[in-house]
Coordinates of C-alpha atoms in Angstrom, one line a residue:
Chain P
M1 CA -0.2 0.6 0.3
R2 CA 2.6 2.3 0.6
V3 CA 4.9 1.5 -2.5
R4 CA 1.7 2.1 -4.2
T5 CA 1.1 6.1 -3.1
G6 CA 4.9 6.5 -3.2
Q7 CA 4.3 6.2 -6.5
L8 CA 1.4 7.5 -7.1
A9 CA 2.0 11.2 -4.9
P10 CA 4.5 12.2 -7.7
V11 CA 1.8 12.0 -10.7
L12 CA 0.1 13.5 -8.9
A13 CA 2.0 15.8 -8.1
L14 CA 2.8 16.9 -12.0
I15 CA -0.7 16.6 -12.6
V16 CA -1.5 19.5 -10.2
A17 CA 1.4 20.8 -11.2
V18 CA 0.2 20.7 -14.9
A19 CA -3.3 22.1 -14.6
L20 CA -2.5 25.0 -12.4
P21 CA -2.6 28.0 -14.2
W22 CA -6.1 27.3 -15.3
S23 CA -6.2 28.3 -11.5
T24 CA -7.4 31.9 -10.8
I25 CA -7.1 31.4 -7.3
A26 CA -5.3 34.2 -4.8
V27 CA -3.2 32.6 -1.7
P28 CA -2.6 35.7 0.2
G29 CA 1.4 35.6 2.6
L30 CA 2.2 32.9 -0.2
F31 CA 1.7 34.8 -3.4
E32 CA 1.4 38.0 -4.5
G33 CA -0.8 37.8 -7.5
P34 CA -3.6 35.6 -8.2
L35 CA -1.6 31.7 -9.4
N36 CA -2.7 32.3 -13.3
S37 CA -0.9 35.8 -13.1
P38 CA 2.3 35.9 -15.1
G39 CA 3.9 37.5 -11.7
T40 CA 3.3 34.4 -10.0
L41 CA 3.8 31.9 -13.2
Q42 CA 7.7 33.6 -13.7
M43 CA 8.1 33.0 -10.4
L44 CA 6.7 29.5 -10.0
A45 CA 8.7 28.3 -13.5
V46 CA 12.4 29.4 -12.5
C47 CA 11.4 27.5 -8.3
L48 CA 10.8 24.6 -11.1
V49 CA 14.0 25.2 -13.1
F50 CA 15.8 24.8 -9.5
G51 CA 14.2 21.9 -8.2
G52 CA 15.5 20.4 -11.2
L53 CA 19.1 21.8 -11.3
A54 CA 19.5 20.7 -7.5
L55 CA 17.8 17.0 -8.6
S56 CA 21.5 16.9 -11.3
Y57 CA 23.8 19.0 -8.6
D58 CA 22.6 15.4 -6.4
L59 CA 22.9 13.2 -9.2
L60 CA 26.6 13.5 -8.2
F61 CA 26.6 15.2 -4.3
G62 CA 24.5 12.8 -2.8
R63 CA 24.2 9.8 -4.8
A64 CA 28.1 8.9 -5.8
G65 CA 29.0 10.7 -3.2
L66 CA 31.0 14.0 -5.5
L67 CA 31.1 17.3 -3.1
S68 CA 32.0 19.2 -7.1
F69 CA 31.8 22.5 -6.8
G70 CA 31.8 23.7 -9.8
H71 CA 28.1 22.5 -11.0
A72 CA 27.6 26.3 -11.7
L73 CA 30.2 25.9 -15.4
H74 CA 27.5 23.4 -16.6
I75 CA 24.9 25.1 -16.0
A76 CA 26.5 28.6 -17.7
A77 CA 27.5 26.9 -20.3
G78 CA 23.7 25.3 -21.6
A79 CA 22.4 28.8 -20.5
Y80 CA 25.2 31.1 -22.6
G81 CA 25.5 28.8 -25.0
V82 CA 22.1 29.2 -26.0
D83 CA 21.3 32.1 -25.4
I84 CA 25.1 33.6 -27.5
L85 CA 23.7 30.6 -30.6
V86 CA 19.9 32.8 -30.5
S87 CA 21.3 36.4 -29.8
H88 CA 24.3 36.5 -31.9
Y89 CA 24.4 34.2 -34.1
G90 CA 19.8 33.8 -34.7
W91 CA 20.1 30.0 -35.1
A92 CA 16.2 28.7 -33.8
L93 CA 16.1 27.9 -30.4
W94 CA 15.9 23.9 -30.6
S95 CA 18.3 23.8 -32.6
A96 CA 20.6 26.3 -30.4
A97 CA 19.5 24.0 -27.2
L98 CA 20.0 20.5 -29.0
I99 CA 23.7 21.7 -29.7
T100 CA 24.4 23.5 -26.6
V101 CA 23.5 20.6 -24.2
L102 CA 25.7 18.6 -26.3
A103 CA 28.2 20.4 -26.5
S104 CA 28.2 20.9 -23.0
A105 CA 27.9 17.5 -22.3
V106 CA 31.5 17.1 -24.3
L107 CA 33.2 20.2 -22.4
A108 CA 32.1 18.0 -18.5
A109 CA 33.4 14.7 -20.3
L110 CA 36.8 16.8 -20.7
L111 CA 37.0 18.4 -17.6
G112 CA 35.4 14.7 -15.7
S113 CA 37.9 13.2 -17.4
V114 CA 40.5 15.0 -16.1
A115 CA 38.9 16.1 -12.4
L116 CA 38.2 13.0 -11.5
R117 CA 42.2 11.7 -11.3
T118 CA 41.9 13.5 -8.3
S119 CA 39.2 12.4 -5.2
G120 CA 38.5 14.0 -2.1
I121 CA 39.4 17.6 -1.0
A122 CA 40.9 17.9 -4.7
F123 CA 38.6 17.6 -6.7
S124 CA 36.7 19.8 -5.4
M125 CA 39.4 22.3 -5.6
V126 CA 39.3 21.1 -9.0
T127 CA 35.4 21.2 -10.1
L128 CA 36.1 24.8 -8.0
A129 CA 39.2 26.2 -10.1
F130 CA 37.4 24.7 -13.8
A131 CA 33.9 26.8 -12.6
Q132 CA 36.3 29.3 -11.2
V133 CA 37.6 29.9 -14.8
G134 CA 33.9 30.5 -16.3
H135 CA 33.0 32.9 -14.6
I136 CA 36.2 34.6 -14.9
A137 CA 35.5 34.1 -18.6
V138 CA 32.4 35.7 -19.2
N139 CA 32.8 38.8 -16.7
R140 CA 35.0 39.5 -19.4
D141 CA 33.4 39.4 -22.5
P142 CA 35.7 38.0 -24.8
G143 CA 34.5 39.2 -28.5
G144 CA 32.2 40.8 -26.8
L145 CA 29.8 38.1 -27.1
T146 CA 28.7 37.3 -22.8
G147 CA 28.0 41.6 -22.1
G148 CA 30.5 40.9 -19.4
E149 CA 29.2 41.5 -16.6
E150 CA 25.3 42.9 -17.5
G151 CA 24.9 39.6 -19.1
L152 CA 23.4 39.5 -22.6
P153 CA 19.7 39.7 -22.3
M154 CA 18.1 36.7 -25.2
R155 CA 16.9 39.0 -28.5
T156 CA 13.0 37.7 -28.3
A157 CA 13.4 38.1 -32.4
G158 CA 14.7 33.9 -31.8
L159 CA 12.2 32.6 -29.8
P160 CA 9.4 31.2 -31.0
D161 CA 6.4 33.2 -29.9
A162 CA 4.4 30.5 -27.8
L163 CA 7.2 32.1 -25.7
V164 CA 7.5 35.8 -26.6
G165 CA 5.4 38.0 -23.8
V166 CA 4.0 38.6 -20.8
L167 CA 0.9 36.8 -22.2
N168 CA 3.4 33.5 -22.6
T169 CA 4.6 33.7 -19.1
V170 CA 2.1 30.4 -18.7
N171 CA 3.9 27.8 -21.4
L172 CA 7.5 29.5 -20.3
Y173 CA 5.8 27.9 -16.6
W174 CA 5.3 24.5 -18.0
L175 CA 8.7 24.3 -19.7
A176 CA 10.2 24.7 -16.5
L177 CA 8.2 22.2 -15.7
A178 CA 9.2 20.0 -18.6
F179 CA 12.8 20.4 -17.5
L180 CA 11.9 19.2 -14.4
T181 CA 10.3 16.2 -15.6
V182 CA 12.8 14.9 -17.4
V183 CA 15.8 15.1 -15.0
A184 CA 13.3 13.4 -12.6
L185 CA 13.0 10.8 -14.5
V186 CA 16.4 10.4 -15.7
V187 CA 17.5 10.0 -12.3
H188 CA 15.2 8.1 -11.5
T189 CA 15.6 5.9 -14.1
I190 CA 20.1 5.7 -13.1
D191 CA 18.2 5.1 -9.0
R192 CA 16.6 2.4 -10.2
A193 CA 19.0 0.3 -12.8
P194 CA 22.3 -0.7 -11.5
L195 CA 24.1 2.1 -11.7
G196 CA 22.1 3.6 -9.6
R197 CA 23.4 0.8 -6.6
T198 CA 27.0 1.1 -7.8
L199 CA 27.1 5.4 -7.7
I200 CA 25.7 4.2 -4.0
G201 CA 28.3 1.6 -3.5
L202 CA 31.3 4.0 -5.1
R203 CA 29.7 7.1 -2.1
D204 CA 30.4 4.3 0.6
D205 CA 33.0 3.1 -0.3
E206 CA 35.3 2.9 -3.9
R207 CA 37.3 -0.3 -2.9
R208 CA 34.3 -2.5 -2.7
I209 CA 33.6 -1.0 -6.0
A210 CA 36.5 -1.5 -7.1
V211 CA 37.3 -5.0 -5.8
L212 CA 34.4 -6.3 -7.9
G213 CA 36.1 -5.6 -10.9
L214 CA 33.9 -2.4 -11.8
S215 CA 36.2 0.2 -12.9
P216 CA 34.8 3.3 -10.4
Y217 CA 36.4 6.5 -12.9
R218 CA 34.4 5.2 -15.5
L219 CA 31.0 5.6 -13.6
K220 CA 32.0 8.9 -12.1
L221 CA 32.2 10.1 -15.5
L222 CA 29.3 9.0 -16.8
A223 CA 27.6 10.1 -13.6
F224 CA 29.4 13.4 -14.0
V225 CA 28.5 14.1 -17.9
V226 CA 24.7 12.4 -17.2
A227 CA 24.7 16.0 -14.8
G228 CA 26.3 18.4 -16.7
A229 CA 24.3 17.6 -20.0
L230 CA 21.5 17.5 -16.6
A231 CA 22.8 21.4 -15.2
A232 CA 23.6 22.4 -19.1
L233 CA 19.7 21.9 -20.0
G234 CA 18.4 23.7 -16.7
G235 CA 20.9 26.3 -18.3
V236 CA 18.9 26.4 -21.4
A237 CA 15.1 26.5 -19.1
Y238 CA 16.9 29.5 -16.8
A239 CA 18.1 31.6 -19.8
L240 CA 14.3 31.3 -21.4
V241 CA 12.3 32.2 -17.9
V242 CA 14.5 34.9 -16.9
G243 CA 15.2 36.5 -20.0
G244 CA 19.0 36.0 -20.6
V245 CA 21.7 35.7 -18.3
S246 CA 23.2 37.3 -16.3
P247 CA 27.7 36.1 -14.6
H248 CA 25.8 34.6 -11.0
V249 CA 24.5 31.8 -13.1
A250 CA 28.7 31.0 -13.5
S251 CA 29.5 31.9 -9.6
S252 CA 30.5 29.4 -7.7
E253 CA 27.7 30.6 -5.1
L254 CA 25.5 29.2 -7.4
T255 CA 27.1 26.1 -6.6
L256 CA 26.8 26.6 -3.4
S257 CA 23.9 27.3 -2.9
L258 CA 22.5 24.1 -4.7
I259 CA 25.0 22.7 -2.1
V260 CA 22.3 23.7 0.2
M261 CA 19.0 23.2 -1.6
A262 CA 20.5 19.3 -2.1
V263 CA 21.7 19.3 2.1
L264 CA 17.9 21.3 2.5
G265 CA 15.5 19.0 1.6
G266 CA 17.9 15.6 2.3
A267 CA 20.4 14.6 -0.7
G268 CA 20.7 11.2 -2.1
T269 CA 17.0 10.9 -1.6
R270 CA 14.3 10.4 -3.9
W271 CA 12.7 14.2 -4.4
G272 CA 14.7 15.7 -1.1
A273 CA 16.7 18.1 -3.1
V274 CA 13.8 18.8 -6.1
L275 CA 11.6 20.3 -2.6
G276 CA 15.1 21.8 -1.4
G277 CA 15.5 23.6 -4.5
I278 CA 12.3 25.1 -4.9
L279 CA 11.8 25.7 -1.3
Y280 CA 14.8 27.6 -1.7
A281 CA 13.8 29.5 -5.1
Y282 CA 11.1 30.1 -3.6
L283 CA 12.7 31.9 -0.4
D284 CA 15.2 33.7 -2.1
Q285 CA 12.5 35.2 -4.4
R286 CA 10.2 35.7 -1.6
L287 CA 12.5 37.3 1.0
A288 CA 14.7 39.7 -2.1
R289 CA 10.7 41.2 -2.4
L290 CA 10.1 41.7 1.0
G291 CA 13.8 42.7 2.1
G292 CA 12.3 46.3 2.3
S293 CA 9.9 45.7 5.5
L294 CA 11.8 43.2 7.6
P295 CA 13.7 43.7 10.5
G296 CA 18.0 44.2 10.6
P297 CA 19.3 40.8 9.0
F298 CA 15.9 39.0 7.8
G299 CA 15.8 41.5 5.1
E300 CA 19.0 39.6 3.2
P301 CA 17.9 36.3 2.2
L302 CA 21.0 34.8 2.3
F303 CA 21.4 35.0 6.3
V304 CA 18.2 33.2 6.7
L305 CA 18.5 30.9 3.9
G306 CA 22.3 30.2 5.0
T307 CA 20.9 29.5 8.7
L308 CA 17.8 27.9 8.2
F309 CA 20.7 25.5 6.3
I310 CA 23.3 25.5 9.4
V311 CA 20.1 24.3 11.4
V312 CA 18.4 21.6 9.4
V313 CA 22.3 20.0 9.0
Y314 CA 22.5 20.0 12.9
F315 CA 19.0 19.1 14.0
A316 CA 17.7 17.1 10.2
P317 CA 21.2 15.1 9.0
G318 CA 18.4 13.5 6.5
G319 CA 17.7 17.5 5.7
L320 CA 13.3 18.4 5.0
T321 CA 12.3 15.5 3.8
G322 CA 13.1 12.8 6.5
A323 CA 15.2 10.0 7.6
R324 CA 18.2 9.5 5.3
R325 CA 19.2 5.6 6.1
Q326 CA 22.0 7.1 7.4
P327 CA 24.2 10.0 6.8
L328 CA 26.1 11.0 4.2
R329 CA 30.0 8.8 5.3
R330 CA 32.1 9.7 3.1
S331 CA 34.6 12.3 4.6
L332 CA 36.3 14.7 2.2
T333 CA 40.0 13.2 3.9
G334 CA 39.2 9.9 2.5
R335 CA 39.5 9.9 6.6
R336 CA 37.2 6.3 7.0
P337 CA 35.4 7.9 10.4
A338 CA 35.0 6.0 13.3
P339 CA 31.2 3.6 13.8
T340 CA 29.6 5.8 16.0
S341 CA 27.3 4.9 18.8
G342 CA 23.4 5.1 18.0
Chain N
M1 CA 62.9 46.2 -16.0
S2 CA 60.7 49.2 -13.7
T3 CA 58.2 47.6 -14.5
V4 CA 59.2 43.8 -13.9
V5 CA 60.5 45.5 -10.2
L6 CA 57.3 46.5 -9.7
L7 CA 55.0 43.1 -11.1
T8 CA 57.6 41.1 -9.0
L9 CA 56.9 43.4 -5.3
T10 CA 53.2 43.8 -6.4
G11 CA 53.0 39.7 -7.2
L12 CA 54.5 39.3 -3.6
G13 CA 52.6 41.2 -1.9
L14 CA 49.7 39.7 -3.1
A15 CA 51.3 36.6 -2.3
A16 CA 51.6 38.3 1.6
L17 CA 47.5 37.6 1.2
Y18 CA 47.3 34.2 0.4
F19 CA 49.7 32.7 2.3
L20 CA 48.5 35.1 5.2
I21 CA 44.9 33.3 3.9
A22 CA 45.8 29.9 3.1
S23 CA 48.8 29.1 6.3
G24 CA 45.2 29.5 8.4
L25 CA 43.5 27.2 5.8
S26 CA 45.7 24.9 5.7
L27 CA 46.5 23.6 9.3
V28 CA 42.6 23.4 9.8
F29 CA 42.1 21.0 6.6
G30 CA 45.4 19.3 7.7
L31 CA 44.8 18.4 11.7
A32 CA 41.1 19.1 11.6
G33 CA 40.2 17.8 7.7
V34 CA 37.3 20.7 7.6
L35 CA 37.7 22.7 4.7
N36 CA 36.6 25.8 5.8
F37 CA 34.5 28.1 4.1
A38 CA 33.9 30.5 6.4
H39 CA 37.1 31.5 6.5
G40 CA 36.4 34.4 4.4
L41 CA 33.9 35.3 6.8
F42 CA 36.5 36.0 9.8
L43 CA 38.8 38.0 7.4
A44 CA 35.7 40.2 6.7
V45 CA 34.9 40.5 10.7
G46 CA 39.1 41.3 11.6
A47 CA 38.5 43.9 8.3
Y48 CA 35.2 45.5 9.6
L49 CA 36.2 45.8 12.6
T50 CA 38.9 47.7 12.0
W51 CA 37.4 50.0 9.9
W52 CA 34.9 50.7 12.0
A53 CA 37.5 51.5 15.4
A54 CA 39.8 53.1 14.0
P55 CA 38.9 56.6 13.5
R56 CA 37.6 56.0 17.4
T57 CA 40.4 54.0 18.6
G58 CA 43.3 54.8 15.9
L59 CA 44.8 52.3 13.7
A60 CA 47.3 50.8 15.5
T61 CA 44.4 49.1 18.0
A62 CA 42.1 49.3 15.8
V63 CA 44.0 46.2 14.5
L64 CA 45.1 44.1 17.0
L65 CA 41.3 45.1 18.3
G66 CA 40.6 43.7 14.2
V67 CA 42.7 40.4 14.5
A68 CA 41.5 40.1 18.5
A69 CA 38.4 39.1 16.8
A70 CA 38.6 37.4 14.1
A71 CA 40.1 34.5 16.5
A72 CA 38.2 34.9 18.5
T73 CA 35.5 34.1 15.4
G74 CA 37.5 31.2 14.8
A75 CA 37.9 29.8 17.9
L76 CA 34.2 30.3 18.5
V77 CA 33.1 28.7 15.7
E78 CA 35.1 26.2 16.0
V79 CA 33.4 25.2 19.5
A80 CA 29.7 25.9 19.0
L81 CA 29.7 24.6 15.5
I82 CA 32.4 22.6 14.6
R83 CA 32.7 19.8 17.6
P84 CA 29.4 19.5 17.9
L85 CA 29.1 16.9 14.2
Y86 CA 33.2 14.9 15.3
T87 CA 33.6 12.7 12.8
R88 CA 31.1 14.1 10.1
H89 CA 33.7 15.7 8.3
T90 CA 31.3 16.1 5.0
E91 CA 28.5 18.3 7.5
Q92 CA 31.3 20.2 9.4
V93 CA 32.2 21.7 5.5
L94 CA 28.5 22.0 5.2
V95 CA 28.1 24.3 8.4
T96 CA 30.9 26.2 7.5
V97 CA 29.7 26.8 3.6
G98 CA 26.1 27.8 5.2
L99 CA 28.1 30.1 7.6
S100 CA 29.8 32.1 5.3
L101 CA 26.6 32.7 3.1
A102 CA 24.4 34.1 6.5
G103 CA 27.7 36.2 7.9
V104 CA 28.1 38.0 5.3
A105 CA 24.6 38.7 4.4
L106 CA 24.7 40.1 7.6
L107 CA 27.6 42.3 7.7
Q108 CA 26.2 42.9 4.5
S109 CA 22.8 44.0 6.5
I110 CA 25.2 46.2 9.1
W111 CA 27.0 48.1 6.4
G112 CA 26.2 47.9 3.6
A113 CA 26.9 45.9 0.2
D114 CA 28.9 48.7 -0.5
A115 CA 32.7 48.6 -0.3
R116 CA 34.0 51.7 2.0
V117 CA 37.4 53.2 2.1
F118 CA 39.4 51.1 4.6
P119 CA 41.8 54.2 6.6
R120 CA 45.0 54.3 5.4
P121 CA 48.5 55.9 7.7
D122 CA 50.3 58.5 5.6
W123 CA 53.5 56.8 5.3
A124 CA 51.4 53.8 3.7
T125 CA 50.1 55.7 0.7
E126 CA 54.3 56.9 -0.1
V127 CA 56.2 55.4 -2.7
T128 CA 59.5 54.3 -2.4
D129 CA 61.8 54.7 -6.1
V130 CA 63.5 51.2 -6.1
L131 CA 65.7 50.3 -9.6
G132 CA 63.0 53.2 -11.8
A133 CA 60.2 51.6 -10.6
Q134 CA 57.4 53.7 -8.4
V135 CA 56.2 51.3 -5.6
P136 CA 53.9 52.2 -3.2
I137 CA 55.1 51.1 0.4
D138 CA 52.2 49.5 1.6
R139 CA 53.6 46.3 -0.4
Y140 CA 56.7 46.2 1.8
L141 CA 54.5 46.4 4.4
L142 CA 52.5 43.3 2.9
I143 CA 55.5 40.8 2.1
G144 CA 56.9 42.2 6.0
A145 CA 54.2 40.8 7.9
A146 CA 53.5 37.8 6.3
A147 CA 57.5 36.7 6.3
L148 CA 57.2 37.8 10.4
V149 CA 53.7 35.9 10.3
L150 CA 56.1 32.6 8.6
V151 CA 58.4 32.6 10.5
A152 CA 56.2 33.1 14.5
L153 CA 54.3 30.1 12.0
L154 CA 57.3 27.6 12.7
A155 CA 59.3 28.5 15.2
F156 CA 55.3 28.0 17.0
L157 CA 55.0 24.7 15.6
R158 CA 59.0 24.0 15.9
F159 CA 59.7 25.0 19.2
T160 CA 55.9 24.5 21.3
R161 CA 54.2 21.5 23.3
Y162 CA 51.4 22.7 21.1
G163 CA 53.3 22.8 18.0
L164 CA 54.5 19.6 18.5
V165 CA 50.8 18.1 18.9
I166 CA 49.4 20.5 15.8
R167 CA 52.2 19.1 13.5
A168 CA 52.0 15.7 15.0
G169 CA 48.5 15.8 14.6
V170 CA 48.4 16.8 10.7
E171 CA 50.2 14.1 10.6
N172 CA 48.5 11.7 12.1
R173 CA 45.6 12.4 14.2
A174 CA 44.7 9.2 15.6
M175 CA 48.1 7.9 17.0
V176 CA 47.9 11.6 18.7
S177 CA 44.5 10.6 20.4
A178 CA 45.6 6.9 20.4
L179 CA 48.6 8.2 23.2
G180 CA 46.0 10.1 25.7
I181 CA 46.8 13.9 23.7
D182 CA 42.9 15.7 23.4
V183 CA 43.5 16.4 19.8
R184 CA 39.8 19.3 20.2
N185 CA 41.9 21.7 22.2
A186 CA 44.5 21.8 19.2
F187 CA 41.3 22.2 17.2
T188 CA 40.2 25.1 18.6
L189 CA 43.6 26.9 19.1
V190 CA 44.5 26.1 15.5
F191 CA 41.1 27.9 14.0
A192 CA 41.6 31.2 16.4
I193 CA 44.8 31.0 14.4
G194 CA 43.9 30.5 11.7
G195 CA 41.7 33.0 12.1
A196 CA 44.2 35.7 13.6
L197 CA 45.7 35.0 10.8
A198 CA 42.7 35.3 8.1
G199 CA 41.9 38.4 10.4
L200 CA 44.8 39.8 10.0
A201 CA 45.2 39.6 5.7
G202 CA 41.4 41.3 6.1
I203 CA 43.2 44.4 7.5
L204 CA 46.2 44.4 5.0
G205 CA 43.5 43.6 1.9
G206 CA 42.2 46.5 3.1
M207 CA 45.1 48.8 2.5
Y208 CA 46.2 47.2 -0.7
F209 CA 43.1 47.2 -2.1
S210 CA 41.8 50.3 -0.1
S211 CA 38.3 49.8 -0.1
I212 CA 36.6 46.3 2.1
S213 CA 33.1 45.3 0.9
P214 CA 31.8 42.2 2.8
G215 CA 32.0 39.6 -0.1
Q216 CA 35.9 40.6 -0.5
G217 CA 36.7 37.1 0.8
A218 CA 35.1 35.1 -1.2
S219 CA 37.2 36.2 -4.2
L220 CA 40.5 36.1 -2.2
L221 CA 39.4 32.8 -1.0
I222 CA 39.8 31.1 -4.1
F223 CA 42.5 31.8 -4.6
A224 CA 43.7 30.6 -1.1
F225 CA 42.2 27.3 -1.6
I226 CA 44.1 26.9 -5.0
V227 CA 47.4 27.3 -2.7
V228 CA 46.5 25.2 0.1
V229 CA 45.7 22.6 -2.6
I230 CA 49.2 23.4 -4.1
G231 CA 51.0 23.8 -1.8
G232 CA 49.7 20.3 0.0
L233 CA 47.3 20.2 2.7
G234 CA 48.3 20.6 7.1
S235 CA 51.8 22.2 4.9
V236 CA 52.7 26.1 6.0
T237 CA 55.5 26.0 4.1
G238 CA 54.3 24.5 1.0
S239 CA 51.7 27.2 1.2
A240 CA 54.4 30.0 1.8
V241 CA 56.0 28.4 -1.7
A242 CA 52.9 28.5 -3.2
A243 CA 51.3 31.4 -2.7
V244 CA 55.0 33.2 -3.8
A245 CA 54.4 31.2 -7.9
V246 CA 50.9 32.3 -7.2
G247 CA 51.4 35.5 -6.5
L248 CA 54.1 35.9 -9.2
L249 CA 51.9 34.2 -12.0
Q250 CA 49.0 36.1 -11.4
Q251 CA 50.5 39.6 -11.7
F252 CA 52.7 38.9 -14.7
V253 CA 50.3 36.5 -17.4
N254 CA 48.0 39.5 -16.1
Y255 CA 50.0 42.0 -17.0
Y256 CA 52.0 40.9 -20.2
G257 CA 48.6 38.2 -21.0
A258 CA 45.4 38.6 -22.3
A259 CA 43.0 40.4 -19.4
G260 CA 41.7 37.7 -16.7
A261 CA 44.8 35.0 -18.3
G262 CA 46.7 35.9 -15.1
D263 CA 43.9 34.2 -12.4
V264 CA 43.8 31.3 -15.6
S265 CA 46.8 30.3 -15.8
V266 CA 47.0 29.6 -12.3
V267 CA 44.4 27.0 -12.2
A268 CA 46.0 25.9 -15.0
L269 CA 48.7 25.4 -12.8
L270 CA 46.7 23.8 -9.8
A271 CA 45.5 21.1 -12.5
V272 CA 49.3 20.4 -13.3
V273 CA 50.5 20.2 -10.0
L274 CA 48.0 18.1 -9.2
L275 CA 48.0 15.5 -12.1
L276 CA 51.5 15.9 -10.9
R277 CA 51.6 15.5 -7.1
P278 CA 48.0 15.2 -6.0
T279 CA 49.0 15.9 -2.5
G280 CA 49.9 19.3 -3.8
I281 CA 54.0 19.6 -3.7
A282 CA 55.2 19.4 -0.3
G283 CA 52.7 15.9 -0.2
K284 CA 50.4 15.4 3.7
V285 CA 53.4 16.0 5.1
A286 CA 53.6 18.0 9.1
T287 CA 55.4 21.4 9.1
A288 CA 58.1 22.7 9.9

């Protein structure tokens, strides 16, 4: 019985989410306008995109135990890639998106093959360093392509009519929902496949997988490439929903936010990262808007989110979606922690 | 020639900042296994307290106050946040991530996001003539301070009992604990030292850039991380060597190469070092 509700709940949630734009209910306090107003829909779309991005990150962190500090690079590759192809070179959206995601997957394969030669903290540092190069590059505006600090607005003339204009915000919302659904399908398919169990084996004890005759390197690289490609797809969705890109998308702060989202919701759990991502993005946008009316540090979204995050790490190690079967045991140093009682 | 001299001294000044940040990070990481993302916050605490106190108490006292406050913040973070998560290394790192986000936001809510002009003594703004190059005096201040800290830190690690415990703990923590020595007091001490060094870096960085902002720690921190990894985790001398290499490389390539090429070349250096020697140039060895 429990299994069946577990399978039905996401489908029900999806149906509700698809139908939501037809509702005119106003939820005072939570949203500023009725549910189907463009402002609310765009805000929800951003939340859904971050839900998907957080889940793509959790494929690395929660499942394979790879604490990457460079996930923002893949998101930025997707967002800037599609924006540059559409806005500067006048490509059609769908071919631009396809080429961008494929190129980002190749980039992830190249960087991953270098970064994964190291493990533990060194891996985190190498990914951070690679992502930093991306951040520097987009800030320097090479060849006038990225728009530097001002970012690059999406040229609306290159987009299909259905995605342009305030009245069509609802289509962007469905686009974001579709992205989240794709990520969930991919990650949960991996979870159910032998690959998923192997990745969790890698997270808990890499030697055990090596002893079984499997190559940890190849499996981790596969996870890295899939997560990178999903992040790039998310970058495409983000650029469309927000209507452009800014260098913040490439910053290490965004990667840190993704870590916070995954852990907040429950890293390595089925829906934890998705819920964490949606909640984080919601609070971030909402608190920023309420900013002026809140006293002192509470006007700063990051103060509230950072504090909430610390509280969750302490008092709910499994995240908001409940207890994980065991805490992430893999330590950053490769030291095996002493077994704790209880 | 004069350009080379100026670039060298400026690069060494930057290296001094990197070293001050990286040595604290490196000791904390080597001993406690915590990659401390909140280190940039310690830096900001030192810088902002000095900036706040300077008009009230005079600059010299303000610097002491700033360093002391940063050290206290470091010790407090260790006792209140890191220690309860004993053996849970990933969670320890996550807590420092949360702290770095919340702490910087807190500073921002008090003093705003904009950069503030940092007070400098008059003599530090003058320039000297070295082989035809006009070198600002604050470069020597940075280099001198970092050299003093390096000597003091090495002497502390080599000649004091706590230094011995820290060196041994970096080498093999389990063994030190098995000998009945409480390494956890050494953790607090190392966090306090790291905090003090970061605070000093924040103050000197304020003089070097002549301004401070809440987010300043974050950008310095990334290069300090790179220095730590290149230098070898837990090694103070390794950090010093790596800081000089990174600072000089960054300055020279930024000047002679394209804009931003210096920062990229530092990352390339990191990749090369890690692929050739995954443990960094000093390996994981006890410092001295």
